[in-house]
PDB file of C-alpha atoms in Angstrom:
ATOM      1  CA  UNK A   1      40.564  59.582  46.856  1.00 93.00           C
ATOM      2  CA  UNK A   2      38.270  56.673  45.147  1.00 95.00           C
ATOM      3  CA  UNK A   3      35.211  57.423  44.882  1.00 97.00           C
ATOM      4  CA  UNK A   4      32.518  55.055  45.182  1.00 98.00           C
ATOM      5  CA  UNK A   5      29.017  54.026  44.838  1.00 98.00           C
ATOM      6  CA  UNK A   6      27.295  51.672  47.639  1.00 98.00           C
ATOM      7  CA  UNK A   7      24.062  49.740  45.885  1.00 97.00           C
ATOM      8  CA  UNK A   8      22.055  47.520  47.993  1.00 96.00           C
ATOM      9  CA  UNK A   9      18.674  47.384  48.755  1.00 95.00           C
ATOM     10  CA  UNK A  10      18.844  45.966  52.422  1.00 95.00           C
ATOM     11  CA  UNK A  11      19.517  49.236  54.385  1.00 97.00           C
ATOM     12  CA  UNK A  12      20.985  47.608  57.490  1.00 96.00           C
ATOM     13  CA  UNK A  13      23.725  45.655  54.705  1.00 96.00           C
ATOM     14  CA  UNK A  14      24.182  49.238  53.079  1.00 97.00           C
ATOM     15  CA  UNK A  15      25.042  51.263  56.395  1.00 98.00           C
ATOM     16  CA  UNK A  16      27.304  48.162  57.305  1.00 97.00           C
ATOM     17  CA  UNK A  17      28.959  48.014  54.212  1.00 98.00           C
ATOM     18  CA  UNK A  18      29.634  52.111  54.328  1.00 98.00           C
ATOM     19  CA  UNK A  19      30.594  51.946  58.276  1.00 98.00           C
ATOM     20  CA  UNK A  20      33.627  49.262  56.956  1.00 98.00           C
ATOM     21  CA  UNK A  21      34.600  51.295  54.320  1.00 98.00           C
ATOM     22  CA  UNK A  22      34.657  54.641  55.928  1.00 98.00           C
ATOM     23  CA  UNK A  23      36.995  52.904  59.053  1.00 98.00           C
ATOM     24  CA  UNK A  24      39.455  50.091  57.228  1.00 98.00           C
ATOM     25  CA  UNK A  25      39.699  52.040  54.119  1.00 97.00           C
ATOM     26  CA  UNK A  26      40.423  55.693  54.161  1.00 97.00           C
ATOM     27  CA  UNK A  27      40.968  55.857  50.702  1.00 97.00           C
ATOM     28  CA  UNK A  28      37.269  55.432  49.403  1.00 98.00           C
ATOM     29  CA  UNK A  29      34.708  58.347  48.997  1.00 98.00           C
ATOM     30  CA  UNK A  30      31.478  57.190  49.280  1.00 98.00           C
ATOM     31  CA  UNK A  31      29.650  59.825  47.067  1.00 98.00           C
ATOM     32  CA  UNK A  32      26.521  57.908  46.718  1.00 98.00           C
ATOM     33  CA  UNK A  33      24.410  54.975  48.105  1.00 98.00           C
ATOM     34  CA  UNK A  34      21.630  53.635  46.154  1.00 97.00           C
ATOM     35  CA  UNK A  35      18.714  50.901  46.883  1.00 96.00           C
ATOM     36  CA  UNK A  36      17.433  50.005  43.686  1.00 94.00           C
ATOM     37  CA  UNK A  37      18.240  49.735  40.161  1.00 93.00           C
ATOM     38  CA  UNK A  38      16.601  52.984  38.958  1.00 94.00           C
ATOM     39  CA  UNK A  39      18.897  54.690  42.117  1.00 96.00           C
ATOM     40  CA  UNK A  40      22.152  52.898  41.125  1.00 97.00           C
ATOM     41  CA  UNK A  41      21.933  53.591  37.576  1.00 97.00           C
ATOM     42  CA  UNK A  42      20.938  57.859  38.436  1.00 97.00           C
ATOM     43  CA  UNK A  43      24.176  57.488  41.000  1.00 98.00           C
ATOM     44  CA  UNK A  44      26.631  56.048  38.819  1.00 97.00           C
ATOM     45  CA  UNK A  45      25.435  58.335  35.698  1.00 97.00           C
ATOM     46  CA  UNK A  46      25.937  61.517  38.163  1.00 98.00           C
ATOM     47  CA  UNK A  47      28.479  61.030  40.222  1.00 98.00           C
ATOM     48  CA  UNK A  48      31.201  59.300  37.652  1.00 95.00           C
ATOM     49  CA  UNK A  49      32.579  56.704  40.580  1.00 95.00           C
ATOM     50  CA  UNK A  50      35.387  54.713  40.244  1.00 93.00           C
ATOM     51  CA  UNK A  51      34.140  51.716  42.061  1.00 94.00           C
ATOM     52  CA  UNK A  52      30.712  50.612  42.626  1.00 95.00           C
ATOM     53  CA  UNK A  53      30.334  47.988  45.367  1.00 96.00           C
ATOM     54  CA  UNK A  54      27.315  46.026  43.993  1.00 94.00           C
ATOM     55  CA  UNK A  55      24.678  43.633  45.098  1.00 92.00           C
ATOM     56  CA  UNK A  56      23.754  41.408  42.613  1.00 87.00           C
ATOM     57  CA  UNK A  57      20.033  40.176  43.764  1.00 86.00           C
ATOM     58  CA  UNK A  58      18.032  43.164  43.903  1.00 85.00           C
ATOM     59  CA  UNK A  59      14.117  43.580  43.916  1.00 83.00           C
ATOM     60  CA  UNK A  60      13.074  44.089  40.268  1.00 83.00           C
ATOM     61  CA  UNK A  61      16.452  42.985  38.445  1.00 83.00           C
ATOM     62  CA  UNK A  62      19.664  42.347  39.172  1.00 84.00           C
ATOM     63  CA  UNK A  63      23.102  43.438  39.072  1.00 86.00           C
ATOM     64  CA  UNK A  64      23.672  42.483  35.141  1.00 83.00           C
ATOM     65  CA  UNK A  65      20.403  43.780  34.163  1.00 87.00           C
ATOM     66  CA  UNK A  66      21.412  47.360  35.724  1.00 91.00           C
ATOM     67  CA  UNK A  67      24.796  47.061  34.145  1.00 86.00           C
ATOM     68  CA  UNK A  68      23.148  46.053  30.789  1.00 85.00           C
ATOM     69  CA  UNK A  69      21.715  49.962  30.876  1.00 90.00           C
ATOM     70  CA  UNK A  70      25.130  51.263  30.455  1.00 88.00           C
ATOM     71  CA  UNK A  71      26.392  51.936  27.014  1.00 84.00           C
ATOM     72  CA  UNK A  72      30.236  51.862  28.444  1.00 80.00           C
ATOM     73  CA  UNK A  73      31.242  50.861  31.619  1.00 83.00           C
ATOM     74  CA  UNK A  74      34.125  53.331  32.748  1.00 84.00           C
ATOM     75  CA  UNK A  75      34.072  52.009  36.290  1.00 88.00           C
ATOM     76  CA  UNK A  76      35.181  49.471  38.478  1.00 87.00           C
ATOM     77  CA  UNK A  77      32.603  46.514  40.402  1.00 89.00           C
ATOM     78  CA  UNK A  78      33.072  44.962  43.212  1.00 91.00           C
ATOM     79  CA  UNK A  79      30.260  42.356  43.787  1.00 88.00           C
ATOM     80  CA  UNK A  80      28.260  41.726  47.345  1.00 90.00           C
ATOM     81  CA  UNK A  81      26.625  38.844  47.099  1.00 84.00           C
ATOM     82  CA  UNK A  82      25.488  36.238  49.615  1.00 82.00           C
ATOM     83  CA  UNK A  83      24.979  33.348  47.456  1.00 71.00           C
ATOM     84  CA  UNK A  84      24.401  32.141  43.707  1.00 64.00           C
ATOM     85  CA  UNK A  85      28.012  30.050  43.450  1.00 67.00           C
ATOM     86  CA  UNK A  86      27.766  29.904  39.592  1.00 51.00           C
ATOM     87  CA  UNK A  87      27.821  33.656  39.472  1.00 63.00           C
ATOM     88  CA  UNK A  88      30.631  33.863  41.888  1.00 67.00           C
ATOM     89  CA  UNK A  89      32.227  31.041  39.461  1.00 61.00           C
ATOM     90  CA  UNK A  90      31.455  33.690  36.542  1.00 56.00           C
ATOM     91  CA  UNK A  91      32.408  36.560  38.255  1.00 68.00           C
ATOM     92  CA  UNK A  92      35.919  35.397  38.786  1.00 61.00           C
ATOM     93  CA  UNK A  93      36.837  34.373  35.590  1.00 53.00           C
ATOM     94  CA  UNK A  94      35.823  37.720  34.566  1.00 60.00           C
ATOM     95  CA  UNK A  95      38.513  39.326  36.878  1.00 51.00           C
ATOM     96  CA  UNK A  96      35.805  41.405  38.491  1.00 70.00           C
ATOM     97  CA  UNK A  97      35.589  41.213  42.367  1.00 81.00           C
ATOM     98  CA  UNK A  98      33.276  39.939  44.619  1.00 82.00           C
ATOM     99  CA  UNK A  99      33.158  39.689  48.445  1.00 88.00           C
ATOM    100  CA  UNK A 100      30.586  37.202  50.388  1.00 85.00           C
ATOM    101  CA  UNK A 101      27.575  38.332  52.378  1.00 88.00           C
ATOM    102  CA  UNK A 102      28.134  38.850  55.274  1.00 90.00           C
ATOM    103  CA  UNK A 103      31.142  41.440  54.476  1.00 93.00           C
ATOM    104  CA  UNK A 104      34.580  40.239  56.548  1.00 94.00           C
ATOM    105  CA  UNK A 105      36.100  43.596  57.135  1.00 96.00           C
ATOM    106  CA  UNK A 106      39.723  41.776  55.921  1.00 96.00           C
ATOM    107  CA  UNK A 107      38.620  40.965  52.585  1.00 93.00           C
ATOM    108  CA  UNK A 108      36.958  44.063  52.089  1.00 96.00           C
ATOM    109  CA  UNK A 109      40.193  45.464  52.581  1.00 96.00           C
ATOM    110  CA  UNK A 110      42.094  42.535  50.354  1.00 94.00           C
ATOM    111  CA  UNK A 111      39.405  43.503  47.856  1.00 92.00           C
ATOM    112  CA  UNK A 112      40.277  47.169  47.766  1.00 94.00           C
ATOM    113  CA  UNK A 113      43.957  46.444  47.402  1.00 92.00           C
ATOM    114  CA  UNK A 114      43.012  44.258  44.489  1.00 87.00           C
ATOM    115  CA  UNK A 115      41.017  47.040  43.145  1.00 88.00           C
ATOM    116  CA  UNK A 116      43.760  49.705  43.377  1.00 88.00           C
ATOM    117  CA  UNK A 117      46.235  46.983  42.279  1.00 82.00           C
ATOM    118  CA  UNK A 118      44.047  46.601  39.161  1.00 78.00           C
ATOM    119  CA  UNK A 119      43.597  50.635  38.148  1.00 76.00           C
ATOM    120  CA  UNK A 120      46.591  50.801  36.287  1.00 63.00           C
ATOM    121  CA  UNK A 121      45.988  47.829  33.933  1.00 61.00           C
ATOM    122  CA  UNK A 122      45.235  47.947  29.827  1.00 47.00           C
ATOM    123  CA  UNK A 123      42.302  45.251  30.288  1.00 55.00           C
ATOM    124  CA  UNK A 124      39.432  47.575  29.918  1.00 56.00           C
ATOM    125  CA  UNK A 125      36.576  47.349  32.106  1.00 63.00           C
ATOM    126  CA  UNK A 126      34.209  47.271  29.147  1.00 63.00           C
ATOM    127  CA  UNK A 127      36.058  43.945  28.174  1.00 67.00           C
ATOM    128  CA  UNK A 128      35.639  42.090  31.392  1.00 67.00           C
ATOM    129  CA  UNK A 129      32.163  42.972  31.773  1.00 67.00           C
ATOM    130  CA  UNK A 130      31.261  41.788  28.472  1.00 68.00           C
ATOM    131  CA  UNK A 131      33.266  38.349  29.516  1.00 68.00           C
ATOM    132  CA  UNK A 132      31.145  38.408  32.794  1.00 68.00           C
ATOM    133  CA  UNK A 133      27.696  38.100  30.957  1.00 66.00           C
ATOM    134  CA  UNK A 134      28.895  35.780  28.476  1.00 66.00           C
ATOM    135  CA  UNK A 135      29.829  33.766  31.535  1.00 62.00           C
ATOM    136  CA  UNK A 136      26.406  34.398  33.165  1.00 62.00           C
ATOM    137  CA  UNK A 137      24.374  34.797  30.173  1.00 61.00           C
ATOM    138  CA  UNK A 138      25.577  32.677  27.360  1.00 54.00           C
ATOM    139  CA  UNK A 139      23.748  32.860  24.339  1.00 55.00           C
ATOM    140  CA  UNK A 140      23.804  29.515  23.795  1.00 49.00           C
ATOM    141  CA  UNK A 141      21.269  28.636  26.001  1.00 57.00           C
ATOM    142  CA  UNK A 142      19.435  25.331  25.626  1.00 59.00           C
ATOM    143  CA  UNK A 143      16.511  26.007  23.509  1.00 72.00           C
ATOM    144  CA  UNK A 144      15.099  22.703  22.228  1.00 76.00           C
ATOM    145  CA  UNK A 145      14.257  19.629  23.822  1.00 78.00           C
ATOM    146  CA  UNK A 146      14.833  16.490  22.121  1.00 80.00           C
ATOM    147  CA  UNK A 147      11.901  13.997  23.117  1.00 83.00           C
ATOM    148  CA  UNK A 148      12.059  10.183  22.522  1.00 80.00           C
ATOM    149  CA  UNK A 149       9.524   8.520  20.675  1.00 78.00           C
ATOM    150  CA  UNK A 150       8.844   5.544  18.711  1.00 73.00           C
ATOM    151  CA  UNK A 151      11.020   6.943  15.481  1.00 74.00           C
ATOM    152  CA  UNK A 152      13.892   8.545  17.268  1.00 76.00           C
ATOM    153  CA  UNK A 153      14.026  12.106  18.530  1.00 80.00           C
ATOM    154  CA  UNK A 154      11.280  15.072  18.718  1.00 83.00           C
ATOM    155  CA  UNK A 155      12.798  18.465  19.380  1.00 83.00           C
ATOM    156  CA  UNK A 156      10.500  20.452  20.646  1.00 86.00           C
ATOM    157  CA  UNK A 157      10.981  24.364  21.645  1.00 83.00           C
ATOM    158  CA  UNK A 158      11.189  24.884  25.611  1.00 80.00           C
ATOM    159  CA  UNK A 159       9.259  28.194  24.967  1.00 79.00           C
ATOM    160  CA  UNK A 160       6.446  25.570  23.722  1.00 84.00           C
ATOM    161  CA  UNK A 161       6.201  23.295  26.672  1.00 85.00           C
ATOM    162  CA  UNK A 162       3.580  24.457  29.278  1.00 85.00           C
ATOM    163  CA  UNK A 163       4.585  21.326  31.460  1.00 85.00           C
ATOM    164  CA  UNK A 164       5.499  17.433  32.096  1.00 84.00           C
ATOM    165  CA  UNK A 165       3.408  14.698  33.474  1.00 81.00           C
ATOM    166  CA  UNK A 166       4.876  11.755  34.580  1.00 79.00           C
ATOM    167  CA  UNK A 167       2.969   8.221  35.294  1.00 80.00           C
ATOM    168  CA  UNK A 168       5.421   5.578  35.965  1.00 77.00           C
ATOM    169  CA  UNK A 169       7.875   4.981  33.320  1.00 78.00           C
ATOM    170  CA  UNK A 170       6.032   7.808  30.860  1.00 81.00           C
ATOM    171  CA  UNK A 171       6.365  11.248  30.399  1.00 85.00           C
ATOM    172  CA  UNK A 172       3.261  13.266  28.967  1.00 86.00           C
ATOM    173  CA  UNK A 173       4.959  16.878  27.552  1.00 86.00           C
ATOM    174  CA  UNK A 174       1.543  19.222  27.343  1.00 87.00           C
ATOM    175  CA  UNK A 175       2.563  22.023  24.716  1.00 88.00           C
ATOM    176  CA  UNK A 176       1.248  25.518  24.018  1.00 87.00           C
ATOM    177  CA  UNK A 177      -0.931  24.343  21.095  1.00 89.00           C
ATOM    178  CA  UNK A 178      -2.443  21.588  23.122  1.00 86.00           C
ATOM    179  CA  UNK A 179      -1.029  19.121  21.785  1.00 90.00           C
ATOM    180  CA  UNK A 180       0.351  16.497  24.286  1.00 90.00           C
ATOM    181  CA  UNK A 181       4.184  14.126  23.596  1.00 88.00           C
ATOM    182  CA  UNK A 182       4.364  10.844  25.119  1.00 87.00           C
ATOM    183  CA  UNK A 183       8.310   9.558  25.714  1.00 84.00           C
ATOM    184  CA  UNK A 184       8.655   6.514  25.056  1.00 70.00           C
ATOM    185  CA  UNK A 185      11.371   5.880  27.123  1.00 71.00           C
ATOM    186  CA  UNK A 186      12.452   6.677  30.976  1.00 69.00           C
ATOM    187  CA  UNK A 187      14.284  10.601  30.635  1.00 64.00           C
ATOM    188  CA  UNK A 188      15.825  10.065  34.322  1.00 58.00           C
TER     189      UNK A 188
END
């Protein structure tokens, strides 16, 4: 048997999700369901699944941040989501599954295969979760703006700007310290 974790925090999507499994997949154990972060991550700790069926937009996090809490991840993921396309995007190039909202019994089932398919493998789960958040998290985020004036280019922090203004063919950039950037040329 697989066991397996069932984290959403809709209950009706939950129960659903559960009903499928228990009738087009005999295979899976459902040990534990869980409707929040704090409940997924006391699940997964204490019941040692082999698959967690995940929903990545939950109230107070997500799906990464929960995963973030884990010093190892010694278990497989297979994503619910119902929207968020770059994720999806991320979440495939990762080689971690994912199955649209709402759940079509067949590819929960093609899913599954894919899973079992997949439990033999060297690529260690560790590895492709660490490629997932690069993928959704890079670390080289855009922090600085660059900001035409009169002389060239300001680059100013994003952190700093509080917001824009615009007024025809200006843009007014009001900044943390108070201070306030007129571009001197269109930005669109």
């Amino acid at each position: 048997m697989i066991k397996a974790v069932v984290v959403d925090d809709e209950l009706g999507a939950r129960e659903s999700l559960s009903k499928m499994l228990e009738k087009n997949c005999k295979q899976i154990e459902i040990v534990a369901k869980a409707d929040s972060m704090l409940s997924a991550f006391e699940a997964i700790t204490n019941k040692e699944p082999d698959l967690v069926f995940l929903d990545i937009e939950m109230p107070n996090g997500n799906a990464f941040d929960l995963l973030e809490k884990f010093k190892n991840i010694n278990f497989n993921i297979i994503f619910t989501t119902a929207y968020d396309h770059y994720a999806i995007k991320a979440i495939k190039f990762s080689a971690i599954d994912y199955i649209l909202k709402p759940i079509d019994p067949e590819e929960l089932v093609q899913a599954v295969k894919r899973f079992e398919e997949r439990i033999g493998e060297k690529t260690t789960l560790d590895k492709q979760f660490k490629t997932l958040l690069s993928n959704v998290r890079p670390d080289n985020k855009l922090k600085k703006v660059g900001i035409p004036d009169g002389d060239g280019l300001i680059f100013i922090n994003l952190s700093d700007i509080i917001r824009c203004d615009s007024d025809g063919n200006y843009t007014f950039f009001i900044l943390t310290s108070g201070k306030k950037i007129i571009a001197s040329r269109t930005l669109g």
